[in-house]
XYZ file of C-alpha atoms in Angstrom:
724
model
C 130.964 99.741 86.063
C 129.418 102.771 84.428
C 126.283 100.764 83.661
C 126.181 99.502 87.224
C 126.341 103.026 88.666
C 123.865 104.460 86.156
C 121.476 101.591 85.383
C 119.014 103.578 83.345
C 121.701 104.597 80.840
C 121.750 100.864 80.186
C 118.340 101.309 78.604
C 119.921 103.020 75.645
C 121.268 99.663 74.567
C 117.704 98.403 74.352
C 117.155 100.595 71.319
C 119.838 98.563 69.600
C 118.074 95.349 70.620
C 114.817 96.801 69.325
C 116.349 97.517 65.945
C 117.689 93.956 65.736
C 114.295 92.564 66.654
C 112.403 94.165 63.796
C 111.403 91.592 61.224
C 108.494 90.514 59.136
C 105.622 89.663 61.484
C 103.900 86.458 60.448
C 100.160 86.525 60.039
C 98.248 85.343 63.067
C 95.822 82.445 62.477
C 92.198 83.191 63.260
C 89.127 81.330 64.466
C 85.658 82.752 64.005
C 83.377 82.608 67.026
C 79.878 81.318 66.424
C 76.641 82.760 67.748
C 74.093 81.232 70.078
C 70.549 80.637 68.890
C 69.428 78.179 71.561
C 70.802 77.126 74.938
C 74.088 75.440 75.850
C 73.976 73.047 78.814
C 77.435 72.706 80.348
C 77.643 68.922 80.691
C 80.711 67.999 78.623
C 78.608 66.692 75.746
C 78.728 68.833 72.622
C 75.396 67.683 71.249
C 73.573 71.016 70.966
C 72.754 72.211 67.463
C 74.640 75.463 68.012
C 77.894 73.523 68.372
C 77.310 71.814 65.047
C 76.666 75.169 63.330
C 79.829 76.792 64.741
C 83.112 77.025 62.767
C 85.546 74.305 63.810
C 89.328 74.551 64.111
C 91.513 71.430 63.922
C 94.870 72.729 62.637
C 97.175 71.651 65.464
C 100.887 70.890 65.342
C 103.181 69.431 67.981
C 105.806 71.287 69.999
C 106.747 68.012 71.725
C 108.220 65.508 70.951
C 109.095 67.225 67.653
C 108.541 70.805 66.581
C 105.730 71.296 64.042
C 105.038 67.585 63.815
C 101.692 65.908 63.219
C 99.659 65.074 66.363
C 98.949 61.463 67.251
C 95.223 62.236 67.529
C 92.900 64.957 66.167
C 91.588 67.862 68.284
C 88.535 69.912 67.301
C 87.807 73.322 68.844
C 84.709 75.496 68.639
C 83.965 78.832 70.327
C 80.598 80.527 70.786
C 80.402 84.130 71.989
C 77.342 85.888 73.387
C 77.020 89.284 75.002
C 77.239 87.615 78.433
C 79.665 84.704 78.075
C 82.269 82.820 76.055
C 81.635 79.093 75.420
C 84.522 76.814 74.406
C 83.953 73.261 73.184
C 86.863 70.892 72.611
C 86.814 67.335 71.242
C 90.017 65.502 72.188
C 90.028 62.411 69.993
C 91.909 59.421 71.390
C 92.229 55.944 69.838
C 92.636 54.380 73.292
C 90.484 56.250 75.857
C 91.356 53.770 78.606
C 94.924 55.102 78.596
C 93.987 58.734 79.169
C 96.028 59.992 82.153
C 93.614 61.550 84.629
C 94.043 61.644 88.386
C 93.097 65.077 89.713
C 89.699 66.592 90.403
C 90.783 69.359 92.773
C 90.412 73.005 91.773
C 93.774 74.616 90.889
C 95.756 71.418 91.309
C 98.753 70.769 89.066
C 97.341 69.078 85.960
C 100.392 69.732 83.775
C 101.365 66.050 83.921
C 97.928 64.738 82.974
C 95.884 64.837 79.779
C 94.468 68.340 79.630
C 93.626 71.318 77.466
C 94.802 74.849 78.206
C 93.357 78.058 76.780
C 94.875 81.541 76.876
C 92.900 84.673 75.959
C 94.059 88.267 75.550
C 90.934 90.465 75.830
C 93.015 93.650 75.480
C 94.935 92.486 72.411
C 98.027 94.093 73.933
C 100.302 91.033 73.796
C 101.386 91.560 77.416
C 98.562 90.185 79.531
C 95.989 87.451 79.493
C 93.932 84.813 81.273
C 94.595 81.080 81.307
C 91.953 78.386 81.743
C 92.737 74.677 81.803
C 90.772 71.503 82.429
C 91.790 67.844 82.558
C 89.847 64.737 81.629
C 88.385 64.612 85.156
C 87.008 68.178 84.900
C 89.589 69.521 87.369
C 89.772 73.254 86.672
C 92.846 75.450 86.723
C 92.923 79.202 86.173
C 95.785 81.675 86.180
C 96.952 85.095 85.077
C 99.638 85.486 82.461
C 102.693 86.621 84.432
C 106.077 88.020 83.453
C 104.761 88.649 79.933
C 104.083 84.989 79.337
C 107.178 83.406 80.876
C 105.187 82.237 83.893
C 101.670 81.991 85.326
C 100.126 83.355 88.521
C 98.215 80.205 89.435
C 96.840 81.584 92.718
C 94.332 83.781 90.862
C 90.744 82.468 90.757
C 87.587 83.536 88.982
C 84.078 82.219 88.348
C 83.698 79.833 85.399
C 82.330 76.379 84.586
C 83.785 73.278 82.969
C 82.494 69.763 82.429
C 83.927 66.781 80.563
C 82.729 63.496 79.138
C 84.585 60.396 77.949
C 83.365 58.097 75.205
C 84.795 55.562 72.774
C 86.292 58.367 70.654
C 88.207 60.157 73.429
C 87.202 62.937 75.790
C 85.310 66.208 75.395
C 85.413 69.455 77.375
C 82.811 72.190 77.606
C 83.676 75.560 79.188
C 81.587 78.621 80.016
C 83.383 81.847 80.978
C 81.052 84.683 82.097
C 82.141 88.020 80.690
C 81.868 89.500 84.191
C 84.718 87.226 85.316
C 87.393 89.047 83.299
C 88.455 92.489 82.152
C 88.320 93.355 78.452
C 88.840 96.295 76.140
C 85.556 97.750 74.990
C 84.905 97.809 71.277
C 87.236 94.984 70.263
C 85.722 92.468 67.864
C 88.708 90.123 68.148
C 90.847 88.868 71.032
C 94.139 87.085 71.277
C 93.448 83.344 71.613
C 95.410 80.115 71.728
C 94.821 76.547 72.842
C 97.173 73.745 73.792
C 96.540 70.036 74.403
C 98.670 67.569 76.350
C 98.586 63.825 75.573
C 100.522 62.666 78.586
C 101.238 59.016 77.858
C 102.992 60.082 74.629
C 104.724 63.047 76.302
C 103.080 65.028 73.510
C 102.087 68.720 73.444
C 100.180 70.272 70.552
C 99.224 73.909 69.861
C 97.112 75.852 67.441
C 99.230 79.043 67.268
C 102.762 79.934 68.382
C 103.978 76.427 67.540
C 107.617 77.036 68.409
C 109.643 75.617 71.271
C 111.414 78.924 71.779
C 108.111 80.577 72.667
C 106.015 80.190 75.798
C 102.339 79.297 75.537
C 101.416 82.321 77.677
C 103.027 84.814 75.288
C 99.831 86.372 73.969
C 101.746 88.476 71.445
C 102.204 85.205 69.548
C 98.655 83.907 69.995
C 96.096 83.558 67.227
C 92.936 85.623 66.955
C 89.374 84.886 68.030
C 87.181 86.929 65.691
C 83.508 87.813 65.172
C 83.019 88.807 68.806
C 79.778 90.602 69.774
C 79.331 93.772 71.803
C 79.657 92.431 75.338
C 77.237 93.422 78.082
C 78.443 93.019 81.653
C 75.177 94.382 83.103
C 75.516 96.763 86.012
C 78.934 95.316 86.674
C 78.144 94.914 90.361
C 79.221 91.839 92.334
C 78.398 91.422 96.003
C 79.792 88.464 97.930
C 78.665 88.211 101.546
C 80.150 85.508 103.749
C 79.084 84.152 107.078
C 81.809 82.619 109.211
C 81.182 80.660 112.394
C 84.079 79.258 114.374
C 85.023 77.407 117.537
C 88.475 78.396 118.821
C 90.547 76.999 121.642
C 93.999 78.408 122.516
C 95.786 75.918 124.775
C 94.772 72.747 126.573
C 93.242 74.539 129.559
C 91.621 77.400 127.677
C 87.921 77.770 127.138
C 86.385 77.191 123.730
C 85.175 80.443 122.225
C 82.392 80.621 119.662
C 82.362 83.399 117.072
C 79.846 84.286 114.404
C 81.039 87.008 112.069
C 79.877 88.328 108.716
C 82.275 89.386 106.002
C 81.604 91.314 102.820
C 83.393 91.741 99.511
C 81.887 93.893 96.787
C 83.125 95.042 93.411
C 81.861 97.488 90.831
C 83.023 97.715 87.248
C 83.904 101.211 86.133
C 83.700 100.361 82.466
C 84.567 96.928 81.070
C 88.243 97.038 82.052
C 88.384 98.790 85.431
C 87.219 97.196 88.682
C 86.822 98.781 92.103
C 86.671 96.391 95.072
C 85.975 96.856 98.771
C 86.283 94.361 101.600
C 84.908 94.702 105.127
C 85.859 92.548 108.110
C 87.932 90.465 105.741
C 88.131 86.749 106.423
C 90.619 84.242 104.982
C 89.363 81.062 106.653
C 89.484 79.115 103.373
C 93.163 79.891 102.722
C 95.434 76.847 102.872
C 98.157 76.758 105.507
C 101.753 77.410 104.465
C 103.976 74.481 103.682
C 106.780 74.448 106.240
C 110.374 74.829 105.132
C 113.767 74.177 106.672
C 116.278 77.032 106.692
C 120.042 76.421 106.649
C 120.907 80.029 105.758
C 121.144 83.255 107.734
C 118.403 84.885 105.648
C 114.586 84.854 106.001
C 112.432 82.349 104.128
C 109.909 83.421 101.494
C 106.295 82.215 101.560
C 103.956 83.043 98.641
C 100.678 84.957 98.889
C 97.550 82.768 98.940
C 94.761 85.168 99.972
C 92.182 85.835 97.257
C 91.679 89.576 97.928
C 95.362 90.303 97.316
C 95.657 87.950 94.340
C 92.968 89.640 92.235
C 94.794 91.840 89.734
C 98.171 90.969 91.284
C 99.802 90.784 87.850
C 99.515 94.569 87.586
C 101.631 95.010 90.750
C 104.543 92.989 89.346
C 107.578 95.277 89.239
C 111.060 95.234 87.793
C 112.481 92.559 85.521
C 115.202 90.891 87.584
C 113.634 91.514 90.983
C 112.407 88.565 93.028
C 112.349 86.838 96.378
C 116.127 86.337 96.354
C 116.880 90.053 95.847
C 114.014 92.569 96.158
C 110.232 92.483 96.079
C 109.140 96.126 96.495
C 105.546 95.081 97.219
C 104.941 91.854 99.112
C 101.260 91.674 100.085
C 101.914 89.245 102.958
C 103.235 92.254 104.879
C 99.577 93.314 105.199
C 97.472 91.409 107.704
C 100.298 89.076 108.752
C 103.008 89.791 111.345
C 105.391 86.993 112.339
C 103.012 84.599 110.526
C 100.185 85.608 112.871
C 97.000 87.054 111.417
C 96.248 90.714 112.063
C 92.537 91.637 111.684
C 91.760 93.610 108.525
C 89.025 96.114 109.264
C 88.494 97.146 105.668
C 90.268 97.421 102.364
C 89.725 98.926 98.935
C 91.304 98.236 95.599
C 91.029 99.542 92.072
C 92.779 97.981 89.120
C 92.366 97.811 85.395
C 93.548 99.121 82.053
C 92.796 102.252 80.067
C 94.226 102.191 76.572
C 97.823 100.997 76.862
C 98.048 101.855 80.555
C 97.572 99.310 83.328
C 97.122 100.595 86.877
C 96.309 99.369 90.339
C 95.774 100.871 93.766
C 95.306 99.151 97.109
C 94.485 100.559 100.559
C 93.970 98.520 103.744
C 93.187 99.393 107.357
C 94.331 96.822 109.931
C 93.218 96.673 113.550
C 95.369 97.041 116.662
C 97.132 93.854 117.769
C 99.677 92.379 120.175
C 102.804 90.492 119.082
C 105.852 89.226 121.001
C 104.844 91.136 124.119
C 104.365 94.463 122.302
C 101.177 96.321 121.394
C 100.627 97.995 118.042
C 97.991 100.515 117.010
C 95.673 100.256 114.041
C 97.360 101.379 110.846
C 96.607 102.191 107.219
C 98.750 101.002 104.310
C 98.567 101.466 100.580
C 100.325 100.778 97.299
C 99.969 102.190 93.794
C 101.249 100.839 90.470
C 101.102 102.265 86.919
C 102.516 100.509 83.856
C 102.501 101.887 80.303
C 102.861 99.528 77.344
C 105.444 100.622 74.776
C 107.163 98.978 71.786
C 104.242 96.485 71.431
C 105.616 94.008 74.013
C 107.499 96.302 76.427
C 106.549 98.594 79.305
C 107.635 101.449 81.542
C 106.110 102.036 84.962
C 106.243 103.289 88.503
C 105.302 101.975 91.931
C 104.771 103.645 95.310
C 103.673 102.539 98.771
C 102.930 104.199 102.115
C 102.325 102.932 105.620
C 103.913 100.388 107.895
C 102.480 97.173 109.437
C 103.946 98.115 112.844
C 102.853 101.740 112.660
C 106.343 103.222 112.281
C 106.202 106.821 111.044
C 107.398 108.275 107.764
C 107.214 105.059 105.800
C 107.077 105.238 102.014
C 108.664 103.650 98.952
C 108.759 104.652 95.275
C 110.382 103.293 92.157
C 110.614 103.245 88.362
C 111.096 100.318 85.997
C 111.481 99.686 82.279
C 111.253 96.280 80.622
C 111.964 95.626 76.980
C 110.676 92.378 75.507
C 110.444 90.950 72.034
C 109.484 87.498 70.782
C 110.945 88.333 67.373
C 114.626 88.894 68.102
C 116.485 87.807 64.972
C 113.155 86.653 63.619
C 111.702 84.249 66.172
C 113.761 84.344 69.389
C 112.902 85.716 72.843
C 114.867 88.614 74.320
C 114.052 90.453 77.537
C 116.021 93.263 79.156
C 115.085 95.704 81.864
C 116.239 98.068 84.573
C 114.674 99.358 87.774
C 115.372 101.745 90.668
C 113.756 102.091 94.113
C 113.944 104.377 97.128
C 112.481 103.671 100.582
C 112.303 105.732 103.758
C 111.085 105.455 107.342
C 111.888 107.174 110.635
C 114.381 104.476 111.678
C 116.266 104.389 108.341
C 119.328 106.635 108.237
C 121.865 105.432 105.654
C 121.611 104.348 102.000
C 117.928 103.677 101.319
C 118.120 103.052 97.570
C 118.231 99.985 95.341
C 118.606 99.484 91.612
C 119.453 96.795 89.104
C 119.065 95.332 85.650
C 118.685 92.004 83.884
C 119.220 90.742 80.338
C 117.671 87.394 79.418
C 117.686 85.274 76.271
C 115.198 82.508 77.248
C 114.915 80.085 74.348
C 114.641 76.347 73.944
C 118.214 75.463 73.022
C 120.002 78.385 74.685
C 118.877 80.270 77.789
C 121.340 82.989 78.787
C 120.873 85.606 81.512
C 122.769 88.299 83.397
C 121.351 89.873 86.559
C 122.723 92.664 88.728
C 121.235 94.361 91.815
C 122.609 96.900 94.268
C 120.766 97.013 97.615
C 121.517 99.861 100.037
C 122.339 98.962 103.639
C 119.156 100.679 104.879
C 116.869 99.801 101.988
C 113.946 98.267 103.885
C 110.512 99.001 102.347
C 107.834 98.386 104.957
C 105.611 96.561 102.461
C 108.421 94.777 100.646
C 110.647 91.737 101.003
C 114.441 92.190 101.073
C 116.391 89.113 102.287
C 119.788 90.859 102.448
C 120.794 94.520 102.500
C 123.960 96.463 101.763
C 125.106 94.234 98.889
C 125.983 94.063 95.226
C 124.336 90.936 93.774
C 125.457 89.498 90.418
C 124.301 86.338 88.668
C 125.197 84.813 85.315
C 123.220 81.874 83.972
C 123.791 79.613 80.986
C 121.645 76.671 79.906
C 122.435 74.676 76.767
C 119.618 72.214 76.016
C 120.230 70.067 72.917
C 117.819 67.372 71.781
C 119.906 64.358 70.776
C 118.572 61.839 68.331
C 118.730 59.089 70.951
C 116.030 56.483 71.533
C 115.743 57.092 75.312
C 116.712 60.751 75.877
C 114.460 63.597 74.727
C 116.464 66.617 75.894
C 119.650 67.391 77.831
C 120.200 70.467 79.992
C 123.788 71.548 80.611
C 123.532 74.294 83.243
C 125.951 76.760 84.811
C 124.725 79.427 87.236
C 127.349 81.637 88.859
C 126.367 84.111 91.588
C 128.529 86.541 93.523
C 127.514 88.784 96.417
C 129.720 91.424 97.960
C 129.005 94.131 100.509
C 128.687 97.793 99.610
C 132.159 98.389 101.062
C 133.595 95.864 98.618
C 134.204 92.766 100.787
C 132.807 89.531 99.382
C 129.914 87.853 101.230
C 128.906 84.810 99.175
C 129.602 82.996 95.950
C 128.117 79.936 94.292
C 128.818 78.034 91.073
C 125.929 75.665 90.319
C 126.662 73.180 87.536
C 124.649 70.353 86.004
C 126.916 68.085 83.953
C 123.968 65.667 83.770
C 120.324 66.729 83.560
C 118.509 64.476 81.142
C 114.791 64.358 80.422
C 113.922 60.909 79.096
C 111.350 59.937 76.501
C 109.423 58.199 79.276
C 108.985 61.511 81.103
C 111.454 60.545 83.835
C 114.437 62.784 84.602
C 117.885 62.236 86.110
C 120.266 64.956 87.296
C 123.697 65.334 88.886
C 125.031 68.645 90.258
C 128.298 70.030 91.565
C 128.190 73.332 93.453
C 131.239 75.076 94.960
C 130.098 77.570 97.617
C 131.709 80.338 99.626
C 130.311 82.124 102.693
C 131.970 85.034 104.508
C 130.358 85.033 107.951
C 130.859 88.433 109.600
C 128.464 87.800 112.495
C 127.801 84.442 114.185
C 124.441 82.887 113.348
C 122.580 79.911 114.739
C 122.012 77.382 111.967
C 120.214 74.895 114.215
C 119.219 74.694 117.847
C 122.441 75.017 119.841
C 124.716 75.034 116.770
C 126.286 78.394 115.858
C 128.471 79.136 112.836
C 131.340 81.413 114.016
C 132.859 84.357 112.153
C 135.194 83.145 109.391
C 135.515 82.663 105.633
C 134.343 79.263 104.438
C 134.759 77.415 101.135
C 133.074 74.070 100.502
C 131.604 71.909 97.738
C 128.115 70.449 97.555
C 127.005 67.556 95.310
C 123.526 66.401 94.339
C 121.955 63.292 92.833
C 118.324 63.600 91.779
C 115.739 61.444 90.030
C 112.219 62.356 89.000
C 109.621 59.768 88.058
C 107.059 60.624 85.389
C 103.700 61.815 86.667
C 101.863 59.741 84.058
C 102.203 56.834 86.491
C 99.878 56.350 89.436
C 102.943 56.280 91.671
C 105.351 59.104 90.896
C 107.596 61.614 92.601
C 111.118 62.896 93.047
C 114.081 62.022 95.260
C 117.064 64.293 95.860
C 120.287 63.926 97.849
C 122.650 66.836 98.499
C 125.898 65.794 100.168
C 129.493 66.921 100.614
C 131.347 69.446 102.757
C 129.456 72.207 104.551
C 131.311 75.028 106.313
C 134.008 73.064 108.217
C 131.957 69.878 108.427
C 129.543 67.820 106.348
C 125.855 67.944 105.553
C 123.459 65.443 103.974
C 120.133 66.836 102.713
C 117.614 64.185 101.693
C 114.322 65.163 100.066
C 111.501 62.930 98.941
C 108.240 63.792 97.205
C 105.886 60.914 96.509
C 102.443 60.961 94.912
C 100.162 57.957 94.756
C 96.867 58.100 92.868
C 95.209 54.694 93.250
C 92.063 56.083 91.602
C 90.437 59.335 90.583
C 88.632 59.246 93.911
C 91.691 59.140 96.177
C 95.119 60.739 96.130
C 98.042 60.720 98.563
C 100.985 63.147 98.626
C 104.010 62.685 100.857
C 106.915 65.076 101.315
C 109.920 64.680 103.550
C 113.152 66.526 104.283
C 115.992 65.123 106.388
C 119.080 67.244 107.190
C 122.034 65.575 108.918
C 124.771 68.036 109.812
C 128.100 67.206 111.383
C 130.032 70.366 112.288
C 132.933 71.152 114.651
C 130.609 73.351 116.722
C 127.903 70.716 117.110
C 125.815 68.180 115.235
C 122.195 68.541 114.220
C 119.460 66.416 112.736
C 116.364 68.020 111.253
C 113.305 66.231 109.931
C 110.244 67.713 108.253
C 107.438 65.517 106.974
C 104.089 66.248 105.424
C 101.228 64.064 104.281
C 98.230 65.185 102.255
C 95.191 63.022 101.580
C 92.739 64.053 98.899
C 89.257 62.573 98.604
C 87.750 63.803 95.347
C 84.056 63.045 95.124
C 83.604 65.329 92.106
C 85.406 68.341 90.700
C 83.061 70.447 92.880
C 83.306 68.459 96.129
C 86.617 67.597 97.773
C 87.961 66.637 101.161
C 91.629 67.409 101.820
C 93.625 66.695 104.950
C 97.190 67.938 105.370
C 99.430 67.050 108.285
C 102.923 68.467 108.966
C 105.557 67.820 111.609
C 109.099 69.103 112.021
C 111.657 68.389 114.719
C 112.630 72.065 115.134
C 109.245 73.327 116.302
C 108.089 69.839 117.394
C 104.575 70.875 116.418
C 102.212 68.499 114.670
C 99.792 70.522 112.565
C 96.669 69.241 110.864
C 94.603 71.225 108.391
C 91.504 69.488 107.014
C 89.056 71.077 104.597
C 85.814 70.139 102.939
C 85.121 72.391 99.955
C 81.757 72.165 98.225
C 81.124 74.365 95.190
C 77.357 74.117 95.142
C 77.063 76.575 92.247
C 79.535 78.499 90.065
C 78.880 81.516 92.303
C 78.646 79.885 95.713
C 80.647 77.541 97.909
C 80.957 76.214 101.445
C 84.118 75.516 103.447
C 84.365 73.386 106.557
C 87.866 73.742 108.012
C 89.522 71.999 110.948
C 92.900 73.168 112.310
C 94.723 71.375 115.112
C 98.254 72.004 116.424
C 99.899 70.033 119.227
C 103.394 70.345 120.704
C 105.653 67.430 121.514
C 107.185 68.698 124.772
C 109.726 65.797 124.898
C 108.095 64.336 128.008
C 106.166 61.690 126.090
C 103.238 64.022 126.170
C 101.509 66.024 123.464
C 100.220 69.440 124.508
C 97.444 71.194 122.629
C 98.542 74.550 121.212
C 95.355 75.527 119.434
C 92.311 74.005 117.845
C 89.783 75.525 115.474
C 86.672 74.536 113.561
C 85.415 76.985 110.935
C 82.314 76.908 108.769
C 82.222 79.492 105.990
C 79.400 80.031 103.521
C 79.685 82.566 100.719
C 77.768 83.442 97.599
C 78.397 85.961 94.842
C 75.439 87.997 93.589
C 76.032 89.517 90.156
C 73.966 92.288 88.654
């Protein structure tokens, strides 16, 4: 209890962990970058003389299906560095090219279950940050920021780069060009952290150059190799100007007039040195942003939807705060609070942002001015909001930092939030294991907040291949409500203990088993319990084929202190409830043209029963076409009323090339009874310019056998980035 009440005294224990983690650091492998004498044409064919004169690296080992095994096919990697760009050439040898798994061509699609290569670079050589580039055998590009110190990836980040592939009788080849202006880097370094990974999907095989250990994550740049012989980079003036022109036709309601708008938008950025970027946006437009995927909600807490807007995603890794925070407890800064109120867009007049790194210090600042707007019958004035984050690297892989925000989306006075966090991480605990531990504390205020406005917590995590153990604790004050944050429940103590044991049996059909137990307990500040859950997985087997089967048992408790409406006309009354949920789940390997996942939760639910059926189905008849179906069906039978909920979505992808795609996404749910269609044509006519043609259409089923138009929109957006 003493640690709970004084979380930062808990940090003293981290010194003990640090002492245990000290060991002999193995030498990092290195690859020498070549120089460019002629010209490289990015076409996926490595036939230029400069490629032949560049040092080649082919020393790969497998992490799957066995650790440090020999790959089933050779992989050859070359890197050329100039003052303006990094070129990466990869030859992926394959004895049977016809069996290469390649479906996707869409930018930023999930290519993890296809043949692909993935590159991570650490231009600061700090072991805590990095950029990830990946490309599959169809030239579908994926880029991301290293997140959570390598445990995860922020895949919503985008930058300007090129990639092309070719397939021949020997396998497939990839050619990548990354302009130096597209990333931050530490000036004066002649070597960067670098690693590369290849997936051979039909064999369920993963190979790496460096960090060839299952206990380590590919994104952990502290374990990456080194790319050496780098030149003095020249980013020019460091100025990027991206004007956009947006024309739209908008119709609100069946009887409304169609309104035409033609509006310019401008984003500009200026480098202040090689590793600091200042950005401004004027009359910001997000027409190209995909619509949110709808969700069903059977809880009394708000749903979380991720950020998708490019302006807020740039440098978003710097704003990450507090190991152990998240959408189920606390997010002190949630950028969707800016420019969105009740899922309705609020015009952004202008915004400015600065983010980067100086030495071992990462920092970011964001300020936005939104226009006046009306919502739910109320009018709100224009308002200014801002957030600031500073994070100092310590202990090689650890950090200490602070965060602060001011302003309120609804213009409420006196709004601010501040906090401190410390995260200790090592990838060398007892030699070669991962260990992460951290603590954080926050305080928020506003004119309407009167009681406890603080929050704090800690987490200890041992995330490794065979054992993954974690302990999380958070205390959220009853009036802790940061205006620019996300807090699903207030006035609680939240505790969670997780254990995953994942052996790899020497069986012909099963590759790995996951025996999971996750226990969570939530009680109010005054000590009365609110919720508990014990999630268990007696069966969770990943097969050699790539398929997966799982069975779960989950006892649940809910102490309902105020009635809440779980579905239209069905209200859960005040009482204490104890019930048990069961799940059967099967996942079908994505190496097949037809793949997906089916899940069935069933069992008692409050004082009744509930069946939750979920289906995800992907069909890729060719590289040109792709279909994705998702469906959720909830069937509840309760003493206070029955309910049936259905949510379906269908996405059709028409992939002409990796630079020209047509996507159509339709959604319908029986709660809102709204059929929504979002169709987009995206043409990347150059690495620096693209065109979007977007069609949005929403109609309401008013239960009178008639569909009523809610809104309709056609948007044409053209943008181009000028770099100097």
